[in-house]
Every structure is written in C-alpha cells, then in structure tokens.
Amino acid sequence: MFEKDVVCLEIGSSKLRVIVASEGVNNTLLVKELATREYDGYFQGEFVDEKRLAPSLFDIFNQIDFKKKKYNKKLFVSLPAEMTKVVSTKASVEIDGMGKVTKSDMDALSYQAVKKARADECEVVSVSAISYLIDDHNMGEPLGKKGRNLSGEFSVILCEKTLIEKLNNIISDIGFVSVEYVSEVLCQALMLIPEEERKEGAILVDVGHLSTSVAFVKSDGISALASFSIGGGHITSDLCEAFDLLYEDAERLKRQVVISVDAGALDYYDLPSVEGKIERIPQEDANKVVAYRLETISSAINQCLIMQGINLSSYLPVYLTGAGATKIKGGKDFMAKCLARNITLGRAPLPGRDKPEDGAIYSIASEALKNC
C-alpha cells in the first residue's frame, strides 16, 4: 500500500500527463509513474472534443494500470490558465480586543475574500494571500501578532462549476473517490520562482503547444492572469504551410532551427522526412518563419501585461516555461529581445528533472505532496 503517494493529472493544450510521486530524501521528488497521451486539447477554455475526453482519460490511467495498483484514490487535477480566472479582493476582520491573530481570524479573512469574489457560478480553486495588514501596518505572517484589525489582499482563483462537474463525473467513473483541483499557473509560480523574487513581484510566461499564459506573481498568489490560444504548435503549422511539409517533418524542422544564427543564402537545414528523403530547407527562410510567430506571441504577451494594468518595472524578473518556446534553440533570447526584458528559464529545482517543458507536471506533484 502506498501511503505517501500522490496521483496528479495535468491537462495540457495537446497532451494529458499523469504522474504518481512521493517524497524522496532531502525534499526530492520520487517519480513512480509518468504517462503521457495526446488528445484533442482545448481552445479558449473549452475542450475541443468533449466526447473523446473520457476515453482519453481512461486510456492514460490504464497506462499506469491504476485499477490494479493500490495507489492513492485521491486525484489532484491541475487546471490550465484558460480554464480559470483570477479575482483580486480585499477583506478585513476585527481582532477581539487587543488580542493576537488566531487561525480562526485568518480563516474568517479568507472567507470574506471569497465572498467578495462573488464566486456563486464558480468553484474556488485556491485562495492565496498577497499581503496582510494589522492596524494598517504591513505584516508578513500575521499569526500570533497583536492588533485590533486584520486586513489583507487576496488572489482567488476560480473555475466554472459546469466544467468541474464534467470532470468530476469522468474521474469518479475511473475509480477515484475524491478529487482536488489546483491551478497549474500557481503551482509553477510557487516552485519555479524563488520566494525572494515573488515578494517583490515576478512575471511567469508559459508557452505551451496551443496556449500561452501570462501571470503576475506576487508573494504566494497570482495577482493577475491572462491567456491566449497561440503556442508552439502554431509555429509547426507555419512551417508546414511555408515548406509544404508533413506535420511530423515540420516538428523535426522546428527542433533543428537555430533562430540566433545569421544564416546566409546558401545555408540549409538537412531534414530527414518521414518518407525517407532528405529535404533541404533554406535556413534563412525557416528562421524567418519561426521568428515571425515568436514575435506574434511576444506581442500578445506585451498586450497581456498592458491589459493587466500593473505598473511593471522593466527590471521585474520574467520566467519562461512550457515546451512551446523553450525547446526552440535561441527562442528564449529572441523573445527577451522582443519583450525588452531579461528572461530566465523556469526550471524545477530537482536534480535531473529541470527541463522547462516539465516544470508544470513536477510543480503539480510537489504542491500535491504539500497538501495530501
């Protein structure tokens, strides 16, 4: 019997991933199972083919032989940015007399924050404190501190109840007895961005296959969140169209492209095709195709930052994660130039498990272990 394991599901824009993990020595992550399955994905927060979702989920749990193995019957499900929204609220409660702040005071404060978020049509995914005040004085951890009034700014992450109900029905049929939903963006923010940088504020950009999210991270919460349905898969489609390639060949070409190289007219990428031929693709043209789409994604990211209405310093840390851009050679630096900001790759602080494209699945498992 696995008493300390967690089972987690990542809902990606083109793939589903399941991880079964437990705590290793020195706070490392011990991965017992890791399965991946392609599916139709989602667009603007809606599953492209809801009828095929359940068979896809059953299939991926069959890959890890879930029914026969005595894994934990609670499932943690991460919701992507396009399926959630963030509401920032402020709340306050009176502290009894000149007493100390108790856990019940903090729970009451969180309850008030949720009420102000007007979450009637939504399920609350998380409630995170951005900041606390005691008698109008900034405070870190307020528990046990003296004062008359406790107030705080909160980040409340919500998801529509109809979506949660659909997922609950499928998950129950698979054989889980309970489910807890988490925010994929928040999980990544807490694991990939150092605490000292989160205190001052940081930007987390996740470029996936068909979707990109932009989050302003503050303390232990997401202060603002935006997303749009463009990602690395659109770069592949652009290469298909530009050079009349099969999708698999275009995906391989994307992995060959070195966007930082100043290619000449006689430079080519030699691409082995699925048909056994060698395609000669002009480097200059291929680089331009990739650069154009990365510019489009970067422009949309800038628009998200402007729409969030936050006075963001150009020195604010920016972390880039997801497979959509980080696997393109020179992609990070090209986007940094487009955004006029320094960019750091978001890597999980786990030995041997620090690829940016894997930041989501490991951060979800890490957060689940904290709450199991």
Short mmCIF file of C-alpha atoms in Angstrom, two decimals:
data_model
loop_
_atom_site.label_atom_id
_atom_site.label_comp_id
_atom_site.label_asym_id
_atom_site.label_seq_id
_atom_site.Cartn_x
_atom_site.Cartn_y
_atom_site.Cartn_z
CA MET A 1 0.00 0.00 0.00
CA PHE A 2 1.37 3.43 -0.99
CA GLU A 3 0.56 5.74 1.91
CA LYS A 4 2.51 8.84 0.87
CA ASP A 5 1.99 8.78 -2.89
CA VAL A 6 0.03 11.38 -4.83
CA VAL A 7 -1.65 10.89 -8.20
CA CYS A 8 -1.83 14.02 -10.38
CA LEU A 9 -3.31 14.86 -13.76
CA GLU A 10 -2.02 17.69 -15.94
CA ILE A 11 -4.44 18.99 -18.57
CA GLY A 12 -2.27 20.32 -21.37
CA SER A 13 -3.35 22.01 -24.57
CA SER A 14 -2.33 18.98 -26.63
CA LYS A 15 -1.39 16.28 -24.11
CA LEU A 16 -2.64 14.75 -20.89
CA ARG A 17 0.00 13.73 -18.37
CA VAL A 18 -0.32 11.66 -15.22
CA ILE A 19 2.30 11.42 -12.51
CA VAL A 20 2.43 9.24 -9.41
CA ALA A 21 5.01 10.59 -6.99
CA SER A 22 6.12 10.60 -3.38
CA GLU A 23 8.65 12.48 -1.29
CA GLY A 24 12.24 11.34 -1.65
CA VAL A 25 15.18 12.12 0.62
CA ASN A 26 16.13 15.78 1.15
CA ASN A 27 12.81 17.05 -0.27
CA THR A 28 13.40 15.44 -3.65
CA LEU A 29 10.60 14.05 -5.79
CA LEU A 30 10.39 10.29 -6.25
CA VAL A 31 8.53 9.57 -9.51
CA LYS A 32 6.85 6.16 -9.53
CA GLU A 33 4.84 6.55 -12.74
CA LEU A 34 4.76 9.08 -15.56
CA ALA A 35 2.41 8.66 -18.52
CA THR A 36 1.60 10.91 -21.49
CA ARG A 37 -1.23 10.77 -24.01
CA GLU A 38 -2.02 13.09 -26.89
CA TYR A 39 -5.63 14.26 -27.19
CA ASP A 40 -7.65 16.95 -28.95
CA GLY A 41 -6.85 19.59 -26.34
CA TYR A 42 -8.79 22.74 -25.58
CA PHE A 43 -9.42 26.11 -27.19
CA GLN A 44 -10.38 29.24 -25.27
CA GLY A 45 -11.03 27.20 -22.16
CA GLU A 46 -13.32 24.60 -23.79
CA PHE A 47 -12.37 21.03 -24.65
CA VAL A 48 -12.25 20.64 -28.43
CA ASP A 49 -14.00 17.24 -28.36
CA GLU A 50 -15.73 16.53 -25.05
CA LYS A 51 -16.95 13.11 -26.24
CA ARG A 52 -13.37 11.90 -26.68
CA LEU A 53 -12.16 13.33 -23.36
CA ALA A 54 -13.40 10.46 -21.18
CA PRO A 55 -11.86 7.69 -23.37
CA SER A 56 -8.58 9.63 -23.42
CA LEU A 57 -8.54 9.88 -19.62
CA PHE A 58 -9.44 6.21 -19.17
CA ASP A 59 -6.63 5.31 -21.57
CA ILE A 60 -3.94 7.27 -19.75
CA PHE A 61 -4.88 5.78 -16.37
CA ASN A 62 -4.82 2.34 -17.97
CA GLN A 63 -1.23 3.11 -18.99
CA ILE A 64 -0.24 3.17 -15.32
CA ASP A 65 -2.56 0.23 -14.54
CA PHE A 66 -4.33 2.37 -11.94
CA LYS A 67 -7.12 -0.08 -11.12
CA LYS A 68 -4.77 -2.94 -10.20
CA LYS A 69 -2.21 -0.91 -8.28
CA LYS A 70 -3.15 0.31 -4.84
CA TYR A 71 -2.34 3.95 -5.43
CA ASN A 72 -3.99 6.76 -3.52
CA LYS A 73 -7.65 7.08 -4.55
CA LYS A 74 -7.49 10.87 -4.38
CA LEU A 75 -6.64 12.64 -7.63
CA PHE A 76 -5.09 16.10 -7.94
CA VAL A 77 -6.10 17.80 -11.19
CA SER A 78 -4.31 20.91 -12.46
CA LEU A 79 -6.44 23.41 -14.35
CA PRO A 80 -4.71 25.45 -17.08
CA ALA A 81 -4.94 29.24 -17.22
CA GLU A 82 -7.59 29.21 -19.97
CA MET A 83 -9.95 27.29 -17.66
CA THR A 84 -9.56 29.61 -14.68
CA LYS A 85 -9.82 33.25 -13.78
CA VAL A 86 -8.22 35.33 -11.04
CA VAL A 87 -10.13 37.79 -8.86
CA SER A 88 -8.18 40.10 -6.54
CA THR A 89 -10.10 41.09 -3.42
CA LYS A 90 -9.51 42.86 -0.11
CA ALA A 91 -11.05 41.86 3.20
CA SER A 92 -10.81 42.81 6.87
CA VAL A 93 -11.91 41.45 10.25
CA GLU A 94 -11.82 42.82 13.77
CA ILE A 95 -9.48 41.11 16.21
CA ASP A 96 -11.11 40.51 19.60
CA GLY A 97 -9.91 43.30 21.94
CA MET A 98 -6.16 43.77 21.66
CA GLY A 99 -5.67 40.05 21.27
CA LYS A 100 -3.41 38.10 19.00
CA VAL A 101 -4.32 36.99 15.48
CA THR A 102 -5.58 33.42 15.55
CA LYS A 103 -6.08 30.86 12.80
CA SER A 104 -9.84 31.46 13.05
CA ASP A 105 -9.23 35.17 12.33
CA MET A 106 -7.24 34.25 9.23
CA ASP A 107 -9.89 31.75 8.11
CA ALA A 108 -12.56 34.43 8.55
CA LEU A 109 -10.47 36.81 6.45
CA SER A 110 -10.17 34.22 3.65
CA TYR A 111 -13.92 33.58 3.83
CA GLN A 112 -14.63 37.30 3.41
CA ALA A 113 -12.26 37.42 0.43
CA VAL A 114 -14.12 34.56 -1.28
CA LYS A 115 -17.49 36.24 -0.64
CA LYS A 116 -16.22 39.44 -2.23
CA ALA A 117 -15.00 37.46 -5.26
CA ARG A 118 -18.68 36.64 -6.00
CA ALA A 119 -17.93 33.03 -6.81
CA ASP A 120 -21.55 31.83 -7.00
CA GLU A 121 -21.25 30.36 -10.51
CA CYS A 122 -17.72 29.09 -9.93
CA GLU A 123 -15.75 26.67 -7.81
CA VAL A 124 -12.95 28.16 -5.73
CA VAL A 125 -9.68 26.55 -6.78
CA SER A 126 -7.42 28.46 -4.39
CA VAL A 127 -7.29 31.45 -2.06
CA SER A 128 -3.83 32.97 -1.65
CA ALA A 129 -2.72 35.95 0.42
CA ILE A 130 -0.84 38.68 -1.44
CA SER A 131 -0.30 40.83 1.65
CA TYR A 132 -1.52 41.34 5.22
CA LEU A 133 -2.02 44.46 7.31
CA ILE A 134 -2.50 44.73 11.06
CA ASP A 135 -3.87 48.15 12.03
CA ASP A 136 -2.74 49.43 8.60
CA HIS A 137 0.85 48.28 9.11
CA ASN A 138 2.38 45.89 6.57
CA MET A 139 2.86 42.46 8.01
CA GLY A 140 4.40 39.22 6.81
CA GLU A 141 2.93 36.23 8.61
CA PRO A 142 0.24 37.73 10.93
CA LEU A 143 -0.48 34.65 13.04
CA GLY A 144 0.17 35.44 16.71
CA LYS A 145 0.74 39.17 16.13
CA LYS A 146 -1.18 41.72 18.23
CA GLY A 147 -3.60 44.33 16.93
CA ARG A 148 -7.20 45.46 16.55
CA ASN A 149 -7.83 44.97 12.83
CA LEU A 150 -6.57 42.36 10.41
CA SER A 151 -6.89 43.04 6.69
CA GLY A 152 -5.41 41.56 3.57
CA GLU A 153 -5.28 41.44 -0.20
CA PHE A 154 -6.11 38.06 -1.70
CA SER A 155 -5.89 36.24 -5.01
CA VAL A 156 -8.90 33.99 -5.57
CA ILE A 157 -8.64 31.54 -8.48
CA LEU A 158 -11.97 30.31 -9.84
CA CYS A 159 -13.25 27.77 -12.35
CA GLU A 160 -16.76 27.41 -13.78
CA LYS A 161 -18.84 24.82 -11.93
CA THR A 162 -20.06 23.20 -15.15
CA LEU A 163 -16.51 22.28 -16.13
CA ILE A 164 -15.74 20.91 -12.66
CA GLU A 165 -18.92 18.79 -12.76
CA LYS A 166 -17.98 17.28 -16.14
CA LEU A 167 -14.50 16.37 -14.90
CA ASN A 168 -15.86 15.04 -11.59
CA ASN A 169 -18.16 12.60 -13.40
CA ILE A 170 -15.33 11.19 -15.52
CA ILE A 171 -12.89 10.99 -12.60
CA SER A 172 -15.46 9.17 -10.47
CA ASP A 173 -16.04 6.62 -13.24
CA ILE A 174 -12.29 5.97 -13.44
CA GLY A 175 -12.32 4.93 -9.79
CA PHE A 176 -11.17 7.88 -7.70
CA VAL A 177 -13.11 8.61 -4.51
CA SER A 178 -12.04 12.25 -4.16
CA VAL A 179 -10.53 14.98 -6.30
CA GLU A 180 -8.79 18.27 -5.58
CA TYR A 181 -8.31 20.93 -8.23
CA VAL A 182 -5.24 23.14 -8.33
CA SER A 183 -4.08 25.97 -10.56
CA GLU A 184 -1.29 24.91 -12.90
CA VAL A 185 -0.03 28.51 -13.03
CA LEU A 186 0.05 28.90 -9.25
CA CYS A 187 1.81 25.54 -8.77
CA GLN A 188 4.52 26.59 -11.23
CA ALA A 189 4.87 30.03 -9.68
CA LEU A 190 5.44 28.61 -6.20
CA MET A 191 8.02 26.05 -7.34
CA LEU A 192 9.86 27.74 -10.21
CA ILE A 193 10.20 31.31 -8.90
CA PRO A 194 12.35 31.89 -5.77
CA GLU A 195 10.44 33.23 -2.76
CA GLU A 196 12.52 36.41 -2.50
CA GLU A 197 11.63 37.33 -6.10
CA ARG A 198 7.93 36.57 -5.56
CA LYS A 199 7.86 39.02 -2.64
CA GLU A 200 8.77 41.88 -4.97
CA GLY A 201 6.75 40.50 -7.87
CA ALA A 202 7.62 38.47 -10.97
CA ILE A 203 6.15 37.51 -14.34
CA LEU A 204 5.56 33.88 -15.31
CA VAL A 205 5.06 33.13 -19.02
CA ASP A 206 4.06 29.60 -20.03
CA VAL A 207 4.11 28.99 -23.79
CA GLY A 208 2.51 25.62 -24.44
CA HIS A 209 1.57 23.81 -27.63
CA LEU A 210 -1.67 25.68 -28.36
CA SER A 211 -1.96 28.11 -25.47
CA THR A 212 0.08 30.77 -23.68
CA SER A 213 -0.49 32.22 -20.21
CA VAL A 214 0.93 35.37 -18.63
CA ALA A 215 0.78 35.73 -14.85
CA PHE A 216 1.89 38.47 -12.49
CA VAL A 217 3.06 36.62 -9.39
CA LYS A 218 3.09 38.39 -6.03
CA SER A 219 4.07 36.70 -2.75
CA ASP A 220 2.22 33.36 -2.65
CA GLY A 221 -0.51 34.28 -5.15
CA ILE A 222 -1.33 35.25 -8.71
CA SER A 223 -2.24 38.93 -8.77
CA ALA A 224 -3.28 38.96 -12.43
CA LEU A 225 -3.65 36.30 -15.12
CA ALA A 226 -4.26 36.38 -18.87
CA SER A 227 -4.06 33.76 -21.60
CA PHE A 228 -4.48 33.38 -25.35
CA SER A 229 -4.78 30.43 -27.72
CA ILE A 230 -1.45 30.61 -29.55
CA GLY A 231 1.57 28.42 -28.84
CA GLY A 232 4.40 26.37 -30.24
CA GLY A 233 2.06 24.22 -32.33
CA HIS A 234 1.29 27.27 -34.45
CA ILE A 235 4.99 27.55 -35.30
CA THR A 236 4.89 23.96 -36.53
CA SER A 237 1.79 24.71 -38.63
CA ASP A 238 3.53 27.77 -40.11
CA LEU A 239 6.49 25.60 -41.16
CA CYS A 240 4.09 23.05 -42.69
CA GLU A 241 2.50 25.74 -44.82
CA ALA A 242 5.69 27.56 -45.74
CA PHE A 243 7.59 24.49 -46.96
CA ASP A 244 4.74 22.07 -47.80
CA LEU A 245 5.79 19.62 -45.09
CA LEU A 246 4.00 16.89 -43.19
CA TYR A 247 3.33 17.89 -39.59
CA GLU A 248 5.87 15.38 -38.19
CA ASP A 249 8.56 16.74 -40.53
CA ALA A 250 7.73 20.33 -39.60
CA GLU A 251 8.03 19.44 -35.91
CA ARG A 252 11.50 17.99 -36.55
CA LEU A 253 12.48 21.08 -38.54
CA LYS A 254 11.40 23.30 -35.64
CA ARG A 255 13.80 21.37 -33.39
CA GLN A 256 16.62 21.93 -35.89
CA VAL A 257 16.11 25.67 -36.27
CA VAL A 258 18.67 27.87 -34.53
CA ILE A 259 16.95 31.21 -34.60
CA SER A 260 20.00 33.13 -33.34
CA VAL A 261 22.12 32.13 -36.36
CA ASP A 262 22.56 34.78 -39.04
CA ALA A 263 22.02 32.41 -41.96
CA GLY A 264 23.20 33.12 -45.49
CA ALA A 265 21.57 32.41 -48.85
CA LEU A 266 23.49 29.13 -49.27
CA ASP A 267 22.80 27.74 -45.78
CA TYR A 268 20.31 24.88 -45.45
CA TYR A 269 18.79 22.58 -42.86
CA ASP A 270 19.01 18.94 -44.00
CA LEU A 271 15.72 17.45 -42.86
CA PRO A 272 15.17 13.66 -42.91
CA SER A 273 11.49 13.24 -43.83
CA VAL A 274 9.11 10.50 -42.70
CA GLU A 275 9.15 9.29 -46.32
CA GLY A 276 12.89 8.58 -46.10
CA LYS A 277 14.03 11.55 -48.21
CA ILE A 278 16.32 14.42 -47.21
CA GLU A 279 14.61 17.77 -47.59
CA ARG A 280 16.88 20.80 -47.98
CA ILE A 281 15.23 23.78 -46.25
CA PRO A 282 16.80 27.24 -46.57
CA GLN A 283 17.95 28.29 -43.09
CA GLU A 284 17.18 31.96 -43.65
CA ASP A 285 13.58 31.26 -44.67
CA ALA A 286 12.93 28.76 -41.87
CA ASN A 287 14.38 31.14 -39.28
CA LYS A 288 12.13 33.93 -40.56
CA VAL A 289 9.02 31.74 -40.24
CA VAL A 290 9.85 30.84 -36.63
CA ALA A 291 10.85 34.41 -35.78
CA TYR A 292 7.59 35.82 -37.16
CA ARG A 293 5.45 33.59 -34.94
CA LEU A 294 7.62 34.20 -31.86
CA GLU A 295 7.23 37.94 -32.50
CA THR A 296 3.45 37.45 -32.63
CA ILE A 297 3.48 35.55 -29.34
CA SER A 298 5.74 38.18 -27.72
CA SER A 299 3.48 40.99 -28.92
CA ALA A 300 0.46 39.21 -27.40
CA ILE A 301 2.37 38.79 -24.12
CA ASN A 302 3.08 42.53 -24.07
CA GLN A 303 -0.60 43.24 -24.66
CA CYS A 304 -1.50 40.97 -21.74
CA LEU A 305 0.85 42.92 -19.47
CA ILE A 306 -0.68 46.20 -20.61
CA MET A 307 -4.25 44.89 -20.14
CA GLN A 308 -3.42 43.74 -16.62
CA GLY A 309 -2.92 47.43 -15.80
CA ILE A 310 0.01 46.86 -13.47
CA ASN A 311 2.95 49.24 -13.36
CA LEU A 312 5.57 46.67 -14.24
CA SER A 313 9.21 47.68 -13.99
CA SER A 314 11.41 46.61 -16.89
CA TYR A 315 13.68 45.02 -14.28
CA LEU A 316 10.94 42.74 -12.97
CA PRO A 317 12.03 39.06 -13.26
CA VAL A 318 10.44 37.14 -16.13
CA TYR A 319 10.36 33.33 -16.08
CA LEU A 320 9.62 31.33 -19.23
CA THR A 321 8.32 27.78 -19.09
CA GLY A 322 6.45 25.30 -21.30
CA ALA A 323 7.61 23.42 -24.41
CA GLY A 324 6.22 25.90 -26.96
CA ALA A 325 9.21 28.26 -26.97
CA THR A 326 11.87 26.91 -24.60
CA LYS A 327 12.75 23.99 -26.91
CA ILE A 328 13.49 26.33 -29.82
CA LYS A 329 17.22 26.99 -29.96
CA GLY A 330 17.66 30.70 -29.31
CA GLY A 331 13.94 31.14 -28.64
CA LYS A 332 14.32 32.50 -25.10
CA ASP A 333 16.84 35.15 -26.13
CA PHE A 334 14.79 36.14 -29.17
CA MET A 335 11.70 36.65 -27.01
CA ALA A 336 13.75 38.61 -24.47
CA LYS A 337 14.72 41.00 -27.26
CA CYS A 338 11.08 41.29 -28.39
CA LEU A 339 9.88 41.99 -24.84
CA ALA A 340 12.86 44.20 -23.96
CA ARG A 341 13.21 42.22 -20.73
CA ASN A 342 15.64 39.68 -19.33
CA ILE A 343 14.14 36.19 -19.33
CA THR A 344 15.08 33.23 -17.13
CA LEU A 345 14.04 29.68 -17.94
CA GLY A 346 11.65 28.32 -15.30
CA ARG A 347 13.29 25.13 -14.06
CA ALA A 348 12.10 22.84 -11.27
CA PRO A 349 14.77 22.75 -8.52
CA LEU A 350 15.03 18.97 -8.81
CA PRO A 351 18.24 17.20 -9.85
CA GLY A 352 17.82 15.65 -13.28
CA ARG A 353 14.26 16.96 -13.64
CA ASP A 354 14.87 20.59 -14.55
CA LYS A 355 13.71 20.82 -18.16
CA PRO A 356 11.43 23.89 -18.60
CA GLU A 357 8.86 21.82 -20.51
CA ASP A 358 8.46 19.61 -17.42
CA GLY A 359 8.04 22.43 -14.91
CA ALA A 360 4.26 22.04 -14.77
CA ILE A 361 4.00 18.31 -14.04
CA TYR A 362 6.64 18.33 -11.30
CA SER A 363 5.32 21.50 -9.66
CA ILE A 364 1.82 19.99 -9.58
CA ALA A 365 3.16 16.87 -7.86
CA SER A 366 5.19 18.99 -5.42
CA GLU A 367 2.15 21.06 -4.46
CA ALA A 368 0.01 17.93 -4.09
CA LEU A 369 2.55 16.40 -1.68
CA LYS A 370 2.32 19.51 0.48
CA ASN A 371 -1.45 19.15 0.70
CA CYS A 372 -2.00 15.38 0.77
#
